[in-house]
mmCIF file of C-alpha atoms in Angstrom:
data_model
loop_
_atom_site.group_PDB
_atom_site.id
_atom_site.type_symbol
_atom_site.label_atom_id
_atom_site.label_comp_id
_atom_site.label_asym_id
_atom_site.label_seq_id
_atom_site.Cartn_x
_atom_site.Cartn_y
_atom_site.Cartn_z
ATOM 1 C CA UNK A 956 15.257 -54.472 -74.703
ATOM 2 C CA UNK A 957 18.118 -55.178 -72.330
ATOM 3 C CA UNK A 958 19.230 -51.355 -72.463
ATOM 4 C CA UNK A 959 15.604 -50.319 -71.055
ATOM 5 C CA UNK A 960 15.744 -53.037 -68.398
ATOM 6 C CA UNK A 961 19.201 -52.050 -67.391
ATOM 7 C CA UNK A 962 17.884 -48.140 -67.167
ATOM 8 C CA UNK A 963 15.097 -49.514 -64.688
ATOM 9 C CA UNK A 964 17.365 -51.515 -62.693
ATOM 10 C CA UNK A 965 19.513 -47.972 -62.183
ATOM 11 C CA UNK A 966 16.571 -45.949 -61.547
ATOM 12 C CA UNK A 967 15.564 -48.380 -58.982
ATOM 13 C CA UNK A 968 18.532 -48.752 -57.202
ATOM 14 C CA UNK A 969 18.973 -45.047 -57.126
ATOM 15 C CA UNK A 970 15.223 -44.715 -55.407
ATOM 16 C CA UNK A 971 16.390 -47.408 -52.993
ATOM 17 C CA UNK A 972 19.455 -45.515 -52.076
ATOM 18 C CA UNK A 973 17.871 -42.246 -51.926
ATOM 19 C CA UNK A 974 15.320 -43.708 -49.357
ATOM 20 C CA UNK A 975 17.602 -45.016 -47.541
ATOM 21 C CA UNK A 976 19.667 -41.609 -47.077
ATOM 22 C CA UNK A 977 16.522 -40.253 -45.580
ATOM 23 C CA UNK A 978 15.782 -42.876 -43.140
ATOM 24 C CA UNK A 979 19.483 -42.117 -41.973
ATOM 25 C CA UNK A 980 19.274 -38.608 -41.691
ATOM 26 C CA UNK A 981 16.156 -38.584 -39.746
ATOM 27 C CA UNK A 982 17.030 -38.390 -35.961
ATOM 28 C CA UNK A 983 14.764 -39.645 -33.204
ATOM 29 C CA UNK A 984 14.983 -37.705 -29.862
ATOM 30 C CA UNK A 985 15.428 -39.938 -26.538
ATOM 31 C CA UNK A 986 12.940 -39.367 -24.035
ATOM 32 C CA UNK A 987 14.158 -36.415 -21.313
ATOM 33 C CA UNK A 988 14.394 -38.339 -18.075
ATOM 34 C CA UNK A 989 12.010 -36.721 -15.231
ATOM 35 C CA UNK A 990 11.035 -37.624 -12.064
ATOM 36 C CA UNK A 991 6.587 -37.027 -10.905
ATOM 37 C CA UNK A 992 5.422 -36.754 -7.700
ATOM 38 C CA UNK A 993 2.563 -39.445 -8.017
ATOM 39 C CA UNK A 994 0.360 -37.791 -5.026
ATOM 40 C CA UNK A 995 -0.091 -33.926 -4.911
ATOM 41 C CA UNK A 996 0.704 -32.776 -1.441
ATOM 42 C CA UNK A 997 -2.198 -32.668 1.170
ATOM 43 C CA UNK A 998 -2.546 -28.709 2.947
ATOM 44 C CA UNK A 999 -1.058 -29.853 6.087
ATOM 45 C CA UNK A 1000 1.293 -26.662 6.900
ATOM 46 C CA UNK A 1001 2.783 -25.692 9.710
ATOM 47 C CA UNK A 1002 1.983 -21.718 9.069
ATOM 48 C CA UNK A 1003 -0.418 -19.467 7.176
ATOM 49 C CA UNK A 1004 1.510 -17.512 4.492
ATOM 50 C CA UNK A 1005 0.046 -13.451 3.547
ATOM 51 C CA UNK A 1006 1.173 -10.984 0.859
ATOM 52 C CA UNK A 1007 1.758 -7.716 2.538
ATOM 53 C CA UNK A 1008 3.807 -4.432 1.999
ATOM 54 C CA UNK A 1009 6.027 -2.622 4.808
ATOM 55 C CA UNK A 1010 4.901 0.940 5.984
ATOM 56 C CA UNK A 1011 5.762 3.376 8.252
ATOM 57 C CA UNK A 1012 3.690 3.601 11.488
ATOM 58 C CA UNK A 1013 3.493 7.780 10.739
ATOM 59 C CA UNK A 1014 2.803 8.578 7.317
ATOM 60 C CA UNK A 1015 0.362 11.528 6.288
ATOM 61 C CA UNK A 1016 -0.139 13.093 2.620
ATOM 62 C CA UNK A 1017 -0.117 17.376 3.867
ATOM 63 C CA UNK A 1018 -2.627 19.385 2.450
ATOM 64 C CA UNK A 1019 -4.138 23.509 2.440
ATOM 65 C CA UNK A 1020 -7.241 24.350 3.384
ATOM 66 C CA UNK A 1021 -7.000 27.112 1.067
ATOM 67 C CA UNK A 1022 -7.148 28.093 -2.518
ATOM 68 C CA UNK A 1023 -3.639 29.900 -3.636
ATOM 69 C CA UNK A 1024 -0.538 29.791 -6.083
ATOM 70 C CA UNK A 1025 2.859 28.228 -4.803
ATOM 71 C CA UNK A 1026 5.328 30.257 -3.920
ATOM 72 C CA UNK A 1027 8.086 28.300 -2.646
ATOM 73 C CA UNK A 1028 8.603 24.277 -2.335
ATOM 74 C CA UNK A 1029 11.280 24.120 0.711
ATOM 75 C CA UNK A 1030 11.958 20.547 0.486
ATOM 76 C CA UNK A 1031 12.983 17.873 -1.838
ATOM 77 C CA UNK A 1032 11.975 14.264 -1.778
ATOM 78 C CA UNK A 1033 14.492 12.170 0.119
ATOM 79 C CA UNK A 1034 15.111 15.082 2.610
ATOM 80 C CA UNK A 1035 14.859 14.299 6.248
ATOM 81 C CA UNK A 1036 12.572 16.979 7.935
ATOM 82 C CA UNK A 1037 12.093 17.659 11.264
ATOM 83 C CA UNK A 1038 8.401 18.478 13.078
ATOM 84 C CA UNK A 1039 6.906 22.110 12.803
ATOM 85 C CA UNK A 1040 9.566 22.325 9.550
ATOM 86 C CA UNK A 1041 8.230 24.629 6.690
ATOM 87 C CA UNK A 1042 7.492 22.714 3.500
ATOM 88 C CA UNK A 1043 5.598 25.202 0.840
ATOM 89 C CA UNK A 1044 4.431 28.576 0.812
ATOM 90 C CA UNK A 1045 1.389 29.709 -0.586
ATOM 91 C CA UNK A 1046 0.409 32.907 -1.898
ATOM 92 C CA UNK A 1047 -0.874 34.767 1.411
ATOM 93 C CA UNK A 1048 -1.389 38.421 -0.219
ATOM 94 C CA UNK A 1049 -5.306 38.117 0.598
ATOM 95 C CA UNK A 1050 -4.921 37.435 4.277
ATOM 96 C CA UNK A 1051 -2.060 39.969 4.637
ATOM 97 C CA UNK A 1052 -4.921 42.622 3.587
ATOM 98 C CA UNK A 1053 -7.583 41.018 5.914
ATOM 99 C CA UNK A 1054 -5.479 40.656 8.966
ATOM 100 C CA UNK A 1055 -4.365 44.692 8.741
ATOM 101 C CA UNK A 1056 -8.639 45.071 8.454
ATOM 102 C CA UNK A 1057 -8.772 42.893 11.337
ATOM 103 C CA UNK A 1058 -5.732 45.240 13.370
ATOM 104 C CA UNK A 1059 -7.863 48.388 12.497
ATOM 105 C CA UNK A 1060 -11.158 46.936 14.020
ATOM 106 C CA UNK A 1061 -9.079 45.669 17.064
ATOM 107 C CA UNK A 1062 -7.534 49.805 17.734
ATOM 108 C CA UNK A 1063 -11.029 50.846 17.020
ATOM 109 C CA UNK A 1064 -13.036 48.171 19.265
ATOM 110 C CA UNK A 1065 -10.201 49.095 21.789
ATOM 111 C CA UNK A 1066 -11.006 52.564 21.830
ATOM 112 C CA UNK A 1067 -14.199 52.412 22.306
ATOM 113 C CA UNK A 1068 -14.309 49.604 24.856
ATOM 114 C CA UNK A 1069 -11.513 52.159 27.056
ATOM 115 C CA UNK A 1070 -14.373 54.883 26.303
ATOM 116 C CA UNK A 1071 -17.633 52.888 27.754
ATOM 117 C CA UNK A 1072 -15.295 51.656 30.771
ATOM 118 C CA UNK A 1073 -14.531 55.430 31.517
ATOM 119 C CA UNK A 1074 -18.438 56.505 31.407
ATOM 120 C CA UNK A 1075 -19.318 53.332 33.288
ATOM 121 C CA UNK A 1076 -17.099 53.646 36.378
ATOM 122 C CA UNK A 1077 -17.941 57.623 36.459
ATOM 123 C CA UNK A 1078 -22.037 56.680 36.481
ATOM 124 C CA UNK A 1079 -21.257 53.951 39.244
ATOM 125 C CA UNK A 1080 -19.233 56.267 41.339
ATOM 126 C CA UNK A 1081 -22.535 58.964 40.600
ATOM 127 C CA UNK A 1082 -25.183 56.558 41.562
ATOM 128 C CA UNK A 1083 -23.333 55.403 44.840
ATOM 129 C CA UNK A 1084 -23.490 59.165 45.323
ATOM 130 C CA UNK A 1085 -27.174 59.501 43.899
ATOM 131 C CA UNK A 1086 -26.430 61.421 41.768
ATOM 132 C CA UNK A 1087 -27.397 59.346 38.369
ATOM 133 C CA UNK A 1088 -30.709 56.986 38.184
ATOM 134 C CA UNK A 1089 -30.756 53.611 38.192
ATOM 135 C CA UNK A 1090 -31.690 54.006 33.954
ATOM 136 C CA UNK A 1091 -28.254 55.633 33.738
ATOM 137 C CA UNK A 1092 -26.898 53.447 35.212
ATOM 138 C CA UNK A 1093 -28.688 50.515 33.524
ATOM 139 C CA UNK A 1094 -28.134 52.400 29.738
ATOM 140 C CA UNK A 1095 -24.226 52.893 30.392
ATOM 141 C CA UNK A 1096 -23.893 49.208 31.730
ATOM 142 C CA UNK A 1097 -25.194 47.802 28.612
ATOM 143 C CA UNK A 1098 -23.080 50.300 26.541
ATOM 144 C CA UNK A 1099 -19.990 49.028 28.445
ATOM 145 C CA UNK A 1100 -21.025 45.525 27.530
ATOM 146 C CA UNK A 1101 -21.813 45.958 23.527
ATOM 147 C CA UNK A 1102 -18.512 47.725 23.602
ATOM 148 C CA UNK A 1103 -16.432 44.741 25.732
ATOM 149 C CA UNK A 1104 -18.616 42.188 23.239
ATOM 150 C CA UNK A 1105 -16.934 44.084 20.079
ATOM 151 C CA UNK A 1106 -13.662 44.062 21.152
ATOM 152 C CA UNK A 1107 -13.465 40.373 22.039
ATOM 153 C CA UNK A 1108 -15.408 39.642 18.435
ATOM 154 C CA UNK A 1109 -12.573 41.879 16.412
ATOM 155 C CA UNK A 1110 -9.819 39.612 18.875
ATOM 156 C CA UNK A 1111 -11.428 36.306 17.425
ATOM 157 C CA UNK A 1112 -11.643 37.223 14.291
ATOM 158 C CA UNK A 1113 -8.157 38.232 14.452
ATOM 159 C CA UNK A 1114 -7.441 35.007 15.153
ATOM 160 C CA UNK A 1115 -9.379 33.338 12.569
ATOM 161 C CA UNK A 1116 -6.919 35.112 10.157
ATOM 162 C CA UNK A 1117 -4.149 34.052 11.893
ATOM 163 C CA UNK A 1118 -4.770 30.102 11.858
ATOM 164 C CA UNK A 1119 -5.575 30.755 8.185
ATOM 165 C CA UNK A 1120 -1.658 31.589 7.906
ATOM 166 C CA UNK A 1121 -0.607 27.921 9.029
ATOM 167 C CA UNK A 1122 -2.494 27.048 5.804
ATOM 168 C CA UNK A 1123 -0.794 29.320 3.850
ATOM 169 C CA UNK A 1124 2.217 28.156 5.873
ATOM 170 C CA UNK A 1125 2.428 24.139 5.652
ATOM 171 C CA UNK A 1126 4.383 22.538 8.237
ATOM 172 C CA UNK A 1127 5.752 19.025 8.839
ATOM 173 C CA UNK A 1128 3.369 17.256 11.432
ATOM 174 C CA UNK A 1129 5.755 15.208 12.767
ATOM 175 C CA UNK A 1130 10.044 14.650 11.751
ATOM 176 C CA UNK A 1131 10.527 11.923 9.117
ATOM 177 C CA UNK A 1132 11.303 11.928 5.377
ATOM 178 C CA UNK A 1133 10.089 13.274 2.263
ATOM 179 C CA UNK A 1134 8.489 10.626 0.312
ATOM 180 C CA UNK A 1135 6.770 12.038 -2.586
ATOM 181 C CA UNK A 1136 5.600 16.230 -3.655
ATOM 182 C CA UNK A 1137 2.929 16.633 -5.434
ATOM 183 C CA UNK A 1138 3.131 20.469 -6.436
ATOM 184 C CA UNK A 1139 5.530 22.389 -7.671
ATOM 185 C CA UNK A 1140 5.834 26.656 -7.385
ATOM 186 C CA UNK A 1141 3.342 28.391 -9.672
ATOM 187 C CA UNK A 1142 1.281 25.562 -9.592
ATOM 188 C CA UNK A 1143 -2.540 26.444 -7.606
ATOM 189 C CA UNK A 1144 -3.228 24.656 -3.998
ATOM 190 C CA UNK A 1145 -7.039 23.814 -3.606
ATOM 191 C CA UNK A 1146 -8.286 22.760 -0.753
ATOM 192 C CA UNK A 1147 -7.858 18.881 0.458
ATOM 193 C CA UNK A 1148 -5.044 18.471 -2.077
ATOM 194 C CA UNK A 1149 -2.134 16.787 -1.176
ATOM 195 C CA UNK A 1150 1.081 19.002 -1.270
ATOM 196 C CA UNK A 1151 3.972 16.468 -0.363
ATOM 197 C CA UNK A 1152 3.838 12.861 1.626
ATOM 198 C CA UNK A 1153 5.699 12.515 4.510
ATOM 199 C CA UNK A 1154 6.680 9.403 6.444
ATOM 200 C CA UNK A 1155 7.476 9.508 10.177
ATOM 201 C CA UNK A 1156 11.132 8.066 10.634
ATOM 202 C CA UNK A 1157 10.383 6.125 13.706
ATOM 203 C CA UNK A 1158 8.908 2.107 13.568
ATOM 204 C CA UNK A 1159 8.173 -0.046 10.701
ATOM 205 C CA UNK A 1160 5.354 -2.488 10.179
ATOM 206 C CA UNK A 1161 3.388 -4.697 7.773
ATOM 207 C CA UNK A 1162 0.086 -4.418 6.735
ATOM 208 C CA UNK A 1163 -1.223 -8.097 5.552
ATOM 209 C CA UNK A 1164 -3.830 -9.222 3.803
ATOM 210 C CA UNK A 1165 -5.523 -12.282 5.379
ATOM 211 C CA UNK A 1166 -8.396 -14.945 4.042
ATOM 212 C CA UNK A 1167 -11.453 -15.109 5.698
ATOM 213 C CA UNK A 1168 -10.783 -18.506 6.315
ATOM 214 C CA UNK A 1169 -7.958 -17.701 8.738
ATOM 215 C CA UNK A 1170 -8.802 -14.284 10.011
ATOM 216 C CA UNK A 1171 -10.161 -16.259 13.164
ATOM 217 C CA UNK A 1172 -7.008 -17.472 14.265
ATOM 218 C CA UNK A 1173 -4.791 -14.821 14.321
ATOM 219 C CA UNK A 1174 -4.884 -13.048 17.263
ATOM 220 C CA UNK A 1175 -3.464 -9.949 18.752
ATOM 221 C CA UNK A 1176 -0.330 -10.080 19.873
ATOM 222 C CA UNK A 1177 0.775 -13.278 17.856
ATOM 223 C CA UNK A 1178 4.293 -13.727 17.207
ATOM 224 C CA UNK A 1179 5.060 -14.023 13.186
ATOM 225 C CA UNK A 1180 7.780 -14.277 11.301
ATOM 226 C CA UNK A 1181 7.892 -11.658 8.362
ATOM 227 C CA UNK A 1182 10.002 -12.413 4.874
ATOM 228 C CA UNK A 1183 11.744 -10.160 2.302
ATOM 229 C CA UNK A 1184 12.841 -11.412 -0.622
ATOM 230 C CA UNK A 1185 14.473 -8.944 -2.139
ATOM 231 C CA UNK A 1186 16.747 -8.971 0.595
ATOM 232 C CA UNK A 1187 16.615 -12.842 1.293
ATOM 233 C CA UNK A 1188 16.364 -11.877 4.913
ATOM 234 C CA UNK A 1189 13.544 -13.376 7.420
ATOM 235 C CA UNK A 1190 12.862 -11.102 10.413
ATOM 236 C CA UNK A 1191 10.310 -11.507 13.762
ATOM 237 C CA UNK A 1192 7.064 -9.418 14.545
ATOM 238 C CA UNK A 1193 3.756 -9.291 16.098
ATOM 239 C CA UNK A 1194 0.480 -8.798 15.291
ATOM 240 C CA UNK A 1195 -0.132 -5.132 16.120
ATOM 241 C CA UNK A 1196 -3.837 -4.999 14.487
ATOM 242 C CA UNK A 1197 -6.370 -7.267 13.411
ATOM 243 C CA UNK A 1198 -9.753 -5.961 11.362
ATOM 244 C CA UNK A 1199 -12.698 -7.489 11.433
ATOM 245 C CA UNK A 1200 -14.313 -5.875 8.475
ATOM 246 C CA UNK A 1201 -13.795 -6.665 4.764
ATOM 247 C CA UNK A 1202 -15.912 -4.120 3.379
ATOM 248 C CA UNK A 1203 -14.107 -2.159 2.051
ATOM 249 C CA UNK A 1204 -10.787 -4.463 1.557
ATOM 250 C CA UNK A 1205 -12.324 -7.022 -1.634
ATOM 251 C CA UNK A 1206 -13.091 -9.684 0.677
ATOM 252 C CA UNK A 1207 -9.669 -9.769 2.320
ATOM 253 C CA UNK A 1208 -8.903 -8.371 6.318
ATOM 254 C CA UNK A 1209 -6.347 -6.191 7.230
ATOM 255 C CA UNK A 1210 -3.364 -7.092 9.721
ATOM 256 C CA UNK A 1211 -0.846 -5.057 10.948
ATOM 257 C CA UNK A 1212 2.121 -6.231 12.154
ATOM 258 C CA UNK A 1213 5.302 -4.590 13.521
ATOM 259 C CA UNK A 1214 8.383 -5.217 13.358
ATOM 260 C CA UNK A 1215 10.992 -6.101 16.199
ATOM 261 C CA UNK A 1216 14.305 -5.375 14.260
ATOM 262 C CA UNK A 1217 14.792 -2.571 13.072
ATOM 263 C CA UNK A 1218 17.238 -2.429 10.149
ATOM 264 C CA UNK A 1219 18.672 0.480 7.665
ATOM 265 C CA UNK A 1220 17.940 -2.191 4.535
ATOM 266 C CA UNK A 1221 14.574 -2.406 5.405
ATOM 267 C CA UNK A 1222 12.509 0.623 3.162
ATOM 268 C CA UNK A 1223 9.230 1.366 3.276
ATOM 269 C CA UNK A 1224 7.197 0.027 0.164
ATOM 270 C CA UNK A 1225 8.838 -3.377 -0.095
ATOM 271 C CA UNK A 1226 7.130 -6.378 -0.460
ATOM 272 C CA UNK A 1227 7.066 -9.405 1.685
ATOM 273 C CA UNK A 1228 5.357 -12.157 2.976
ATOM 274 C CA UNK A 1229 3.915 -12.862 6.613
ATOM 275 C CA UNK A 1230 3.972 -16.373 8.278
ATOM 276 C CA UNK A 1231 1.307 -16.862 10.992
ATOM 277 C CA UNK A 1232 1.965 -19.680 12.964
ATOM 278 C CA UNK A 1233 -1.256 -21.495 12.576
ATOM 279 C CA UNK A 1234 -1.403 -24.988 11.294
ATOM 280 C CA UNK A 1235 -3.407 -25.385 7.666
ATOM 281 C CA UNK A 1236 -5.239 -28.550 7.474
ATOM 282 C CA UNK A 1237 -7.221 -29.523 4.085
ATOM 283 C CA UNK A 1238 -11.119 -29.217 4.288
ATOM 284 C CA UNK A 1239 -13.108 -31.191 2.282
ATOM 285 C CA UNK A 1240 -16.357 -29.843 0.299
ATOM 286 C CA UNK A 1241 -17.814 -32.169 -1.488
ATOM 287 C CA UNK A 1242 -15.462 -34.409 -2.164
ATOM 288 C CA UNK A 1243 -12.675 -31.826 -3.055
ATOM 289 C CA UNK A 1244 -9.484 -31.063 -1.845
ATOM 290 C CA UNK A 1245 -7.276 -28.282 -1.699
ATOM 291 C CA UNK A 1246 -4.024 -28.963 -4.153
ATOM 292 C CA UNK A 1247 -0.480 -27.756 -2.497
ATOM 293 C CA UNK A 1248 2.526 -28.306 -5.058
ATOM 294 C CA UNK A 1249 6.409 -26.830 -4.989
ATOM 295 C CA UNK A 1250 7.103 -23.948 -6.797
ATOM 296 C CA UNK A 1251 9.722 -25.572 -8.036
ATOM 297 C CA UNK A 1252 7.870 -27.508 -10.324
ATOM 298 C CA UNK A 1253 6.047 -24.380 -11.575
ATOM 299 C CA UNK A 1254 6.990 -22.742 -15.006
ATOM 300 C CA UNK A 1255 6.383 -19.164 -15.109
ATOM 301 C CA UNK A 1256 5.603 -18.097 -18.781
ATOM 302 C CA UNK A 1257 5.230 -13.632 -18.552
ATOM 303 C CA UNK A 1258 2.247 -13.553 -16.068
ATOM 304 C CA UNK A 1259 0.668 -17.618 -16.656
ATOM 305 C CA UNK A 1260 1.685 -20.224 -14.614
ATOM 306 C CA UNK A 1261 1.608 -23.950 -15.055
ATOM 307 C CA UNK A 1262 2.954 -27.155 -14.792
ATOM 308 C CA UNK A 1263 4.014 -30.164 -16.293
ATOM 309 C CA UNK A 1264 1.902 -33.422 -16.502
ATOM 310 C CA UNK A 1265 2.749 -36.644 -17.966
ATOM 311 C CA UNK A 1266 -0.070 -37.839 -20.504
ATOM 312 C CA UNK A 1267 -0.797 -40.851 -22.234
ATOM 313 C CA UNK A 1268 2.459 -42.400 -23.818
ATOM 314 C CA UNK A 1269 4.641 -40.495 -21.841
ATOM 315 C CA UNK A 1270 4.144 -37.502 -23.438
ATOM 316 C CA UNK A 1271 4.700 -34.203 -20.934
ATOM 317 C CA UNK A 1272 1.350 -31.504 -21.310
ATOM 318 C CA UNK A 1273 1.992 -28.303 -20.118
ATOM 319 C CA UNK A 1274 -1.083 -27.548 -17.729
ATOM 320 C CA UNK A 1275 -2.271 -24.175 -17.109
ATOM 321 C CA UNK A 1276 -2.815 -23.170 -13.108
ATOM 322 C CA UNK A 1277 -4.844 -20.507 -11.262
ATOM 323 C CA UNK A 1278 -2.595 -19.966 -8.516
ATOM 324 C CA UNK A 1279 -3.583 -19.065 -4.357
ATOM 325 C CA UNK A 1280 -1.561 -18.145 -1.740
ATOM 326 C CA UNK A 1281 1.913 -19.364 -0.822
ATOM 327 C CA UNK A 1282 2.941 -21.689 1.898
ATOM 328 C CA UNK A 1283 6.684 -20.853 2.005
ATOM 329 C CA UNK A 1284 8.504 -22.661 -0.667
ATOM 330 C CA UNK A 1285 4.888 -24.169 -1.941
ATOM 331 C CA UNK A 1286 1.912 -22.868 -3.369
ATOM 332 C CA UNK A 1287 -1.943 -23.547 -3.537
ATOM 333 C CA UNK A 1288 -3.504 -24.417 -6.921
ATOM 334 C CA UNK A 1289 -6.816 -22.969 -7.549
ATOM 335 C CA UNK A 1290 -7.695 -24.890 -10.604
ATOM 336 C CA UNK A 1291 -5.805 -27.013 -13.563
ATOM 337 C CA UNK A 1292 -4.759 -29.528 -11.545
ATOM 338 C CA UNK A 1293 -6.786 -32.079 -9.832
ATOM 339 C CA UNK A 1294 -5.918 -34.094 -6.473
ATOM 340 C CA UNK A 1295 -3.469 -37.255 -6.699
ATOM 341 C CA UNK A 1296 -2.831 -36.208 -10.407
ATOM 342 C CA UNK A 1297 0.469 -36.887 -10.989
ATOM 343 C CA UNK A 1298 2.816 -34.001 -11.908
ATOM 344 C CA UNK A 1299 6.616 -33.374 -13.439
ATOM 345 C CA UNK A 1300 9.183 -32.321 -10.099
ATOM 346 C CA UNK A 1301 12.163 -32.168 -12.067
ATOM 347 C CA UNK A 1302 14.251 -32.822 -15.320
ATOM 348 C CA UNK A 1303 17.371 -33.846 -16.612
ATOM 349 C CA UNK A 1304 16.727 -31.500 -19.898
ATOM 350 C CA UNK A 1305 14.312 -29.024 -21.502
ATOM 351 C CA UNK A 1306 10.912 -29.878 -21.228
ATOM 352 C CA UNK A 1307 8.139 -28.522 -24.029
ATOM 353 C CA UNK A 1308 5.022 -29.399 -24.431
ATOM 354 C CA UNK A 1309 4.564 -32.785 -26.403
ATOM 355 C CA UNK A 1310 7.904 -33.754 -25.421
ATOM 356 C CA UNK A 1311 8.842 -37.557 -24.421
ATOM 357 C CA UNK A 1312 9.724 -38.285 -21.150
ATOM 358 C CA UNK A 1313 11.129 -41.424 -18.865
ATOM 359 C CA UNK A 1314 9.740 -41.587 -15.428
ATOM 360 C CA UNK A 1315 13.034 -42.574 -13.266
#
């Protein structure tokens, strides 16, 4: 009786220790310290920030304007070409055979013309003399007239062929640089397609894409400040062109703005953002109003953004945001985050979702 007691004291004492070990081992995170903005930010902004992409003022996709194969691409893309330059050859055997038709009618309309001009000074000479009738006369003036008519007919048609050779023949419309070509030799040129893309190497600007809710403010003219940030580099414009129409732009109108500086690191294609110096002041609808965070407190997760909110018990909850347009270094939330909802600025570690946090 003793021995089985003693055995169940052991076993006891062992569960007790074992227990205990676990209570040690398990480790209890502290709480990541953060700091929240209690109020989100009212709209007040000094500017109006648009997405936009820099072009060059002259830039033209060539084309034909007749069906042939390639003979000969003359230029590469990157090559700087200069206007009237020759940039592909097309296969011009069919107009070579037309324009020597065209030659023959011109000798032959010639001829004859010479002929009727010859009979028709002789008969005017005669009837001064009376010696021909007035019908003659009448009957050889109308010969020497069909005759003049055919000859300048076979001259236009002549040159009908030979503007057809400018298609066969494409040119640079104006000097710039070789963007893009869109055919190689062999290949067949129809009619309206694009052959290579030149861009004039003169001026710079911005097209913009602007709100309807601010398209009334920006005026012609209008001094703006345009940003690049793959270069980290802010430079000055103006507002070259302002549309007035968003039919055929999703809702969004089209500003063009050029550029004062003009700069070797600035390429046509890159992205930046236009400032307009107009002053953005909340609306309210309804009792709503428009949400303007940092986007430093954003967390960009592939192509979702959100942000972090402290919930009940101190717990931070990643929220999911619709994002609008920028305001320089803040940002305009659609939807996912209310107004005066309090929000995560910063931390002193790694935030996830669920984790526990101390408001400093």
């Amino acid at each position: 009786m003793k021995i089985k007691i003693t055995s169940l004291l052991i076993f006891s004492a062992a569960l007790l220790f074992s227990c205990g070990s676990d209570r040690k081992e398990t480790k209890v995170l502290p709480p990541i310290a953060v700091k929240v903005n209690g109020i989100v930010e009212n709209s007040t902004s000094p500017f109006v920030t648009a997405s936009g992409k820099i072009e060059a003022e002259n830039s033209a996709n060539v084309s034909t304007r007749m069906m042939g194969y390639v003979t000969k691409v003359h230029v590469k893309v990157g090559q700087k070409v200069s206007a009237g330059q020759l940039l592909v050859s097309i296969n011009n055997t069919d107009l070579q055979a037309k324009k020597a038709q065209v030659d023959a009618a011109i000798l032959q309309a010639t001829a004859g013309f010479n002929n009727a001009k010859k009979d028709y000074d002789r008969f005017v000479a005669l009837f001064n003399q009376q010696s021909a009738s007035q019908k003659e006369l009448d009957d050889m003036t109308a010969r020497f007239e069909m005759a003049k008519a055919g000859l300048e007919g076979a001259k236009q048609m002549r040159n009908e062929v030979m503007a057809q050779f400018n298609y066969a023949n494409i040119t640079a419309p104006f000097s710039g640089v070789v963007t893009n070509t869109f055919i190689k030799e062999g290949d067949m040129a129809n009619p309206g397609m694009p052959l290579v893309s030149v861009e004039g190497s003169g001026k710079l600007q911005v097209t913009a894409m602007v709100s309807e809710s601010d398209i009334s403010k920006i005026k012609q003219g209008m001094a703006v400040s345009v940003i690049l940030k793959s270069l980290n580099k802010k430079v000055s414009g103006k507002v070259s062109e302002v549309s007035l129409s968003a039919k055929n732009t999703g809702g969004q109108y089209l500003v063009k703005v050029n550029l004062d500086e003009m700069d070797k690191t600035i390429l046509s294609g890159m992205f930046v953002n236009v400032q307009f110096p107009i002053e953005k002041t909340s609306v309210a609808i309804e009792g709503s109003e428009q949400v303007i965070v940092p986007t430093s407190a954003l967390v960009k997760q592939g192509q979702l953004t959100g942000i972090y909110t402290v919930g009940s018990g101190n717990v931070a909850i990643l929220r999911w945001l619709r994002i609008g347009k920028n305001y320089g270094d803040k940002v305009e939330v659609l939807s996912g985050l209310s107004s005066k909802e309090p929000y995560i600025v910063s931390a002193e570690g790694k935030l996830f979702n669920g984790a526990k946090v101390q408001i400093n």
